[in-house]
Coordinates of C-alpha atoms in Angstrom, one line a residue:
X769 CA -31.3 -36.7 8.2
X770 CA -30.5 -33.7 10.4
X771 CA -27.1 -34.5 12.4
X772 CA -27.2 -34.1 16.4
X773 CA -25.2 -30.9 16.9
X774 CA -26.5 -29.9 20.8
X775 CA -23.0 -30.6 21.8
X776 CA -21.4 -27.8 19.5
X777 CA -20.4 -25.2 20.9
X778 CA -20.9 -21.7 19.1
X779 CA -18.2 -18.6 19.3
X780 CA -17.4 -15.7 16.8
X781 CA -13.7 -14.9 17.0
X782 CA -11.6 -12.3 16.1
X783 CA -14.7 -9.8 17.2
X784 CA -13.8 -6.2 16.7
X785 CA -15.6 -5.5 20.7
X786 CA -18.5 -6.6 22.7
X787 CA -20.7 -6.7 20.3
X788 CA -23.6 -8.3 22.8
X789 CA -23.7 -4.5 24.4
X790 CA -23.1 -2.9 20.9
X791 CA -25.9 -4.9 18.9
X792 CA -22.9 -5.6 15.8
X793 CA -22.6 -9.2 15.2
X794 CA -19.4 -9.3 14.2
X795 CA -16.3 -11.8 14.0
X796 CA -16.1 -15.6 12.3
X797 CA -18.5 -17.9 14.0
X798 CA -16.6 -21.4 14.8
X799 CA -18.4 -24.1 15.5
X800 CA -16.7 -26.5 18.5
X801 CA -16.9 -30.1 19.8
X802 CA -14.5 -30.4 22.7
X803 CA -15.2 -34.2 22.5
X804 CA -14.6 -35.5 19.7
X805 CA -12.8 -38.4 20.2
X806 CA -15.7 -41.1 19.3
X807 CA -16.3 -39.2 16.0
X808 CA -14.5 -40.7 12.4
X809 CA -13.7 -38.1 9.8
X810 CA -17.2 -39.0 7.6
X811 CA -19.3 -38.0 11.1
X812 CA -17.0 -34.7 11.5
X813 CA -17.5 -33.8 8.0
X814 CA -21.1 -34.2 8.8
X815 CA -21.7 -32.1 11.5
X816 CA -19.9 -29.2 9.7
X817 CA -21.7 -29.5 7.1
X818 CA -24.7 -29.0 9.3
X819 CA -23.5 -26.5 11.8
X820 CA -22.5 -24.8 8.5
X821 CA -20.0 -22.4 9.7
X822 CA -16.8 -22.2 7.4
X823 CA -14.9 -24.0 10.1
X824 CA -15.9 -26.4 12.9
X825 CA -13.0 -27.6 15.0
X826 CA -13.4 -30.9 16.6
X827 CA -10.8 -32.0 19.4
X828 CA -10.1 -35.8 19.2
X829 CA -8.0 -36.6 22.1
X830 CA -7.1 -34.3 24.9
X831 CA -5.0 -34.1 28.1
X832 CA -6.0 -31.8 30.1
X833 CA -3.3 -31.8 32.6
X834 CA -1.0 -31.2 30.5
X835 CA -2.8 -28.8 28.4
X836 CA -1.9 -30.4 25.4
X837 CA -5.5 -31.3 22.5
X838 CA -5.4 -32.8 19.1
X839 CA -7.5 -31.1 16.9
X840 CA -9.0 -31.3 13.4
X841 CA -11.2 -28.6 11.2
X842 CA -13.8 -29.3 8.7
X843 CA -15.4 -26.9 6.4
X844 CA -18.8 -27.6 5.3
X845 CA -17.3 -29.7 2.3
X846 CA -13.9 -30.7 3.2
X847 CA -11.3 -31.1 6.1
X848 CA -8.9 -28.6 6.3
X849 CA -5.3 -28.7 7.5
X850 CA -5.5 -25.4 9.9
X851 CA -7.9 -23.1 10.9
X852 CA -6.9 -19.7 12.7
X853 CA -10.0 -18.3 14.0
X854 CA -11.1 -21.9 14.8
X855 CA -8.1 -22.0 16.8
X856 CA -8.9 -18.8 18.8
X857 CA -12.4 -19.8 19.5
X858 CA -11.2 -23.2 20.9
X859 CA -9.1 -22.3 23.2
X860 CA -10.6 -19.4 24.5
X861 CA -13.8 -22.2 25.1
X862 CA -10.6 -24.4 26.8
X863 CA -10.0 -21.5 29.1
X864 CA -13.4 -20.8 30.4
X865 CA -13.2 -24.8 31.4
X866 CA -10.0 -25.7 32.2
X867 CA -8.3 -21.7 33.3
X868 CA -6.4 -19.3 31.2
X869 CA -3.1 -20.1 30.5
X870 CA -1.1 -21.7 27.2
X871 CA -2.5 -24.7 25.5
X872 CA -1.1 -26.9 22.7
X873 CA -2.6 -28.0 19.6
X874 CA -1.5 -31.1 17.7
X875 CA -3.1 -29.9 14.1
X876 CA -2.5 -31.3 10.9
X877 CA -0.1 -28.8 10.2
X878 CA 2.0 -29.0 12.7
X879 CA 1.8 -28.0 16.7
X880 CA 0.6 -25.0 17.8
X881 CA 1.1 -23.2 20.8
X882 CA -1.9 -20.9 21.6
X883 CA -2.2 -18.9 24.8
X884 CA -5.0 -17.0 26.5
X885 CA -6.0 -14.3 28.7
X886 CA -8.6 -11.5 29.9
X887 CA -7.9 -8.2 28.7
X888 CA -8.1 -5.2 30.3
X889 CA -11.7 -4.9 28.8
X890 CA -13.0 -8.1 30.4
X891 CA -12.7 -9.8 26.5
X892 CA -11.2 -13.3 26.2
X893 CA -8.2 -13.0 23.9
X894 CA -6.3 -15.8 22.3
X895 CA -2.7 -15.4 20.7
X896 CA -2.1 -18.3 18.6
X897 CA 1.7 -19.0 17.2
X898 CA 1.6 -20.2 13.7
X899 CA 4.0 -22.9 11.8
X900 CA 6.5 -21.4 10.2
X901 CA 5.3 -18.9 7.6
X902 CA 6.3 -18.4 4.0
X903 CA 5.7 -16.9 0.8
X904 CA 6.6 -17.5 -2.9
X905 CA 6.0 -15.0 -6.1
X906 CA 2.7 -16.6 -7.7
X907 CA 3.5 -17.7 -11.4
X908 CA 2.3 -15.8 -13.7
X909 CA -0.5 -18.3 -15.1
X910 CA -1.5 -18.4 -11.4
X911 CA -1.9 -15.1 -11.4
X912 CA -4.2 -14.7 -14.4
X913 CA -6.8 -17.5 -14.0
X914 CA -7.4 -16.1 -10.6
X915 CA -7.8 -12.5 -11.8
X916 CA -10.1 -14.1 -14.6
X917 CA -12.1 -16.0 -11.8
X918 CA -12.5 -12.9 -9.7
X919 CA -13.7 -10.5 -12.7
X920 CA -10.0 -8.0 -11.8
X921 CA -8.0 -6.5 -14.3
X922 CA -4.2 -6.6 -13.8
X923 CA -4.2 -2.6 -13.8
X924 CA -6.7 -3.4 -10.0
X925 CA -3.4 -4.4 -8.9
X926 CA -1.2 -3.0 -6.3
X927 CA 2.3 -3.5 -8.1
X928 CA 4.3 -2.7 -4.8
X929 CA 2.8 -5.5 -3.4
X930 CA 3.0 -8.8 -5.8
X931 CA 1.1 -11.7 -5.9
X932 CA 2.1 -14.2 -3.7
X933 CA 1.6 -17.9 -2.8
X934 CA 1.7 -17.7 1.3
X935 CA 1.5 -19.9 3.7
X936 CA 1.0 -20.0 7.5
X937 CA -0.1 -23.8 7.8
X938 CA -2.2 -24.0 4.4
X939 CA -1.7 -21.8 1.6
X940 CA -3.7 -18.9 0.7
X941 CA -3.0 -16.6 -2.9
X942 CA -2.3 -13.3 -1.8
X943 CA -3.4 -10.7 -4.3
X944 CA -3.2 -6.6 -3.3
X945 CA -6.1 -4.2 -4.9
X946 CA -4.6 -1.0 -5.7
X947 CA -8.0 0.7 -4.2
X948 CA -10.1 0.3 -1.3
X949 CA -13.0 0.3 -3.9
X950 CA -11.6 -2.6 -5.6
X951 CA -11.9 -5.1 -2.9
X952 CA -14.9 -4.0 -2.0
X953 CA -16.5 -4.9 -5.2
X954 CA -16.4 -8.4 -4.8
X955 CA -18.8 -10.5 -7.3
X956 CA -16.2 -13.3 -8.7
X957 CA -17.0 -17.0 -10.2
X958 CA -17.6 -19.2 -7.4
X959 CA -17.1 -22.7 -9.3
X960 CA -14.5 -21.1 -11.0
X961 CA -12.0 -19.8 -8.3
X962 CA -13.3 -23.2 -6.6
X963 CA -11.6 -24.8 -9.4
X964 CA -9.0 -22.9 -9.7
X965 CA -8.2 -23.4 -5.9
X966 CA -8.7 -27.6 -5.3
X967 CA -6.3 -27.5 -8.7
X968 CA -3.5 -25.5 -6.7
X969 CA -4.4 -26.7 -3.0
X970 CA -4.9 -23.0 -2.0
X971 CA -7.4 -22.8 1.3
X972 CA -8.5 -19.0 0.4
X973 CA -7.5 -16.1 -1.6
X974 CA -6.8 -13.2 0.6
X975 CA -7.3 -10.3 -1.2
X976 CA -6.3 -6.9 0.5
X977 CA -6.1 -3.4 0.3
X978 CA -2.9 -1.4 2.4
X979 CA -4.3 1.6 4.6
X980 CA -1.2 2.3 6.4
X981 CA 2.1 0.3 6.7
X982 CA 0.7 -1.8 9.6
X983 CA -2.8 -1.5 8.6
X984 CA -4.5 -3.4 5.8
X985 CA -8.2 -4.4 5.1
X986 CA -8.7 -8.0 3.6
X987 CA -11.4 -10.3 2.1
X988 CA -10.9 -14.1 1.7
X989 CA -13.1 -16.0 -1.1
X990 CA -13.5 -19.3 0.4
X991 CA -15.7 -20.8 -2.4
X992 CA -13.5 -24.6 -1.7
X993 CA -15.0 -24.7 1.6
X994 CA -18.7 -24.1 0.1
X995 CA -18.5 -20.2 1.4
X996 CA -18.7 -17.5 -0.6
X997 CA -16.2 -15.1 2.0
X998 CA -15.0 -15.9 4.9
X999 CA -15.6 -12.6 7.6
X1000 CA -11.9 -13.7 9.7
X1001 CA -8.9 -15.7 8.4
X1002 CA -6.2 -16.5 11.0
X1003 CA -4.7 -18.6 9.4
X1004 CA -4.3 -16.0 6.2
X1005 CA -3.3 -13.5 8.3
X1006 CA -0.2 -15.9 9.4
X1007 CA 0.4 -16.4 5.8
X1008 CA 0.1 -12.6 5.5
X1009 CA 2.7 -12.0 7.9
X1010 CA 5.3 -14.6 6.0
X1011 CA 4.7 -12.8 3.2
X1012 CA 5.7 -9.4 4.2
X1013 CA 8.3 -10.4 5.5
X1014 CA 9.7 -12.3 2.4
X1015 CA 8.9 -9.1 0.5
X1016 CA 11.7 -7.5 3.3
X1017 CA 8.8 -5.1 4.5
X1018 CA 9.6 -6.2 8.2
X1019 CA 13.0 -4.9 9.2
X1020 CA 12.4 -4.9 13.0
X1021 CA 9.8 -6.4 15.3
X1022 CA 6.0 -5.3 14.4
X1023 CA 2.3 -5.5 14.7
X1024 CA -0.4 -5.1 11.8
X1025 CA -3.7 -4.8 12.5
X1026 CA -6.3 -6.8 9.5
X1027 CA -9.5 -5.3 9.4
X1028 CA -11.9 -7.8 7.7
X1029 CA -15.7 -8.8 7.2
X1030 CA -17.0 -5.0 7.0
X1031 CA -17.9 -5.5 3.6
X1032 CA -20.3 -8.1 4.6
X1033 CA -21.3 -6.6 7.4
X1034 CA -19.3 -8.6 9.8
X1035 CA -16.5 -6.3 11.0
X1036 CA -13.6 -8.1 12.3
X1037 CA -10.0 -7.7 13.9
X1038 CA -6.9 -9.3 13.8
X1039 CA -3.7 -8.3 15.4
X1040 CA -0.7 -9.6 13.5
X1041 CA 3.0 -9.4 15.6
X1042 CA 6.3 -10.6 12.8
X1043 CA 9.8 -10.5 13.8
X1044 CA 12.0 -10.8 10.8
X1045 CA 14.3 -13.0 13.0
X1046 CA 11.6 -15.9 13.4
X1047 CA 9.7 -17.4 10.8
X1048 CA 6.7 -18.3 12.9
X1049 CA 3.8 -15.3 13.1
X1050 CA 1.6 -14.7 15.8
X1051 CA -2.3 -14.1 15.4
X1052 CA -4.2 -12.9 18.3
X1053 CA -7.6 -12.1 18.6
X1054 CA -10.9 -11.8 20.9
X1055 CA -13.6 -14.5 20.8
X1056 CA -16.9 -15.1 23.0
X1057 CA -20.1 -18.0 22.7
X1058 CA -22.6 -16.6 20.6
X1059 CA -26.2 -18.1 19.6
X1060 CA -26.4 -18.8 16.2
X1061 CA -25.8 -15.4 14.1
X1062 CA -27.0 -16.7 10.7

């Protein structure tokens, strides 16, 4: 039975431009109910699973006065604790309703405060501030059944930047090729890593590959959701940012850039800003409606 889904709402966040005048679909597409308040967790799941996005964020109560929405994210197969460019698209959708400003979302993570405004180029932006984000060295058996899943070799390792558990409001295995090559050969063992994933409660591996010191490109396998990559990861790239800075790679106030999705042909940008005095990271990114880009 195909599931009502006129009121979702479509965005792509974290889009590298306006790609309506430059013909590259790129960004996460996010689907959105801004009313979801009627719907119970087996009807969420649902529509999801038939919008068919990796994330669909649903807001079940809201006060708009006050700027303050509770809000839940389902994958196509399972709810999910936090979703960043879920996050973005919402309230960038909130702002075109209700005015730019700050909102609040109650999440099951935790709150999150998430502001918006135009930019100078006319683009919606959204700057979402994360729980607060940590990392822990992966174990070494960790380490290996992922590398097995994924079809890498411990030499396709960066050794200056170690495996980590991270998390940013769900966790994510961090895992650094030592070439740009190396991530973007990516042909792993989908029920495998799935596996592998629901057995440690990680939400993606994000994989990346260090350009520059504030530069890195990244790919997240998200086979737990029921999607082979995901093209944009906020909520990785908070975990990211925790992670550098327990490796004591942020020694004053800074801002990465994560370029993900060009190897699937979905180019993406995420601005990361970490300040080794505070242990919450902040995600910001552009977002605007889109039809349906699959």
């Amino acid at each position: 039975m195909t599931i009502e889904t006129t009121d979702v709402l479509r965005y792509s966040a974290f889009t590298p431009g306006d790609f309506a005048e430059s013909g590259v679909v790129g960004g996460n597409p996010a689907g959105i109910v801004l009313d979801a308040a009627a719907l119970d967790a087996t009807r969420m799941l649902a529509i999801a699973a038939e919008v068919g996005y990796s994330e669909t964020a649903f807001i079940t109560d809201r006060d708009d006065a006050n700027r303050r929405f509770r809000v839940r994210y389902f994958s196509p197969l399972a709810e999910v604790p936090f979703c960043g460019h879920a996050t973005v698209a919402t309230a960038v959708a909130l702002a075109e309703r209700i005015g730019p400003g700050t909102f609040v979302f109650d999440t099951p993570a935790g709150e999150i405060p998430v502001s918006t405004a135009t930019g100078t180029d006319g683009s919606a932006r959204a700057t979402l501030t994360s729980v607060p984000a940590s990392s822990r060295p992966a174990t070494p058996e960790e380490t290996d059944a992922a590398l097995a899943a994924l079809r890498w070799a411990p030499g396709d390792l960066d050794p200056h930047l170690p495996p980590h558990v991270a998390f940013g409001g769900a966790e994510h295995l961090v895992l650094s090729a030592a070439s740009r090559a190396r991530l973007a050969d990516l042909a792993y063992d989908f029920d495998g890593l799935a596996d592998l994933m629901r057995k440690h409660g990680w939400t993606t591996l994000q994989l990346v590959w260090r350009e520059a010191d504030d530069v890195f490109h990244a790919r997240d396998p998200f086979p737990v959701g029921g999607v082979v990559e995901d093209p944009a990861t906020g909520a990785a790239a908070a975990a990211f940012g925790g992670y550098l800075r327990t490796l004591g790679l942020v020694r004053e106030p800074m801002t990465l850039t994560l370029r993900q999705g060009e190897d699937m042909g979905r180019p993406s940008e995420l601005r990361v800003d970490v300040d080794p005095t505070d242990p919450r990271v902040r995600v910001t990114g552009r977002a605007q409606p889109i039809g349906d880009p699959r």
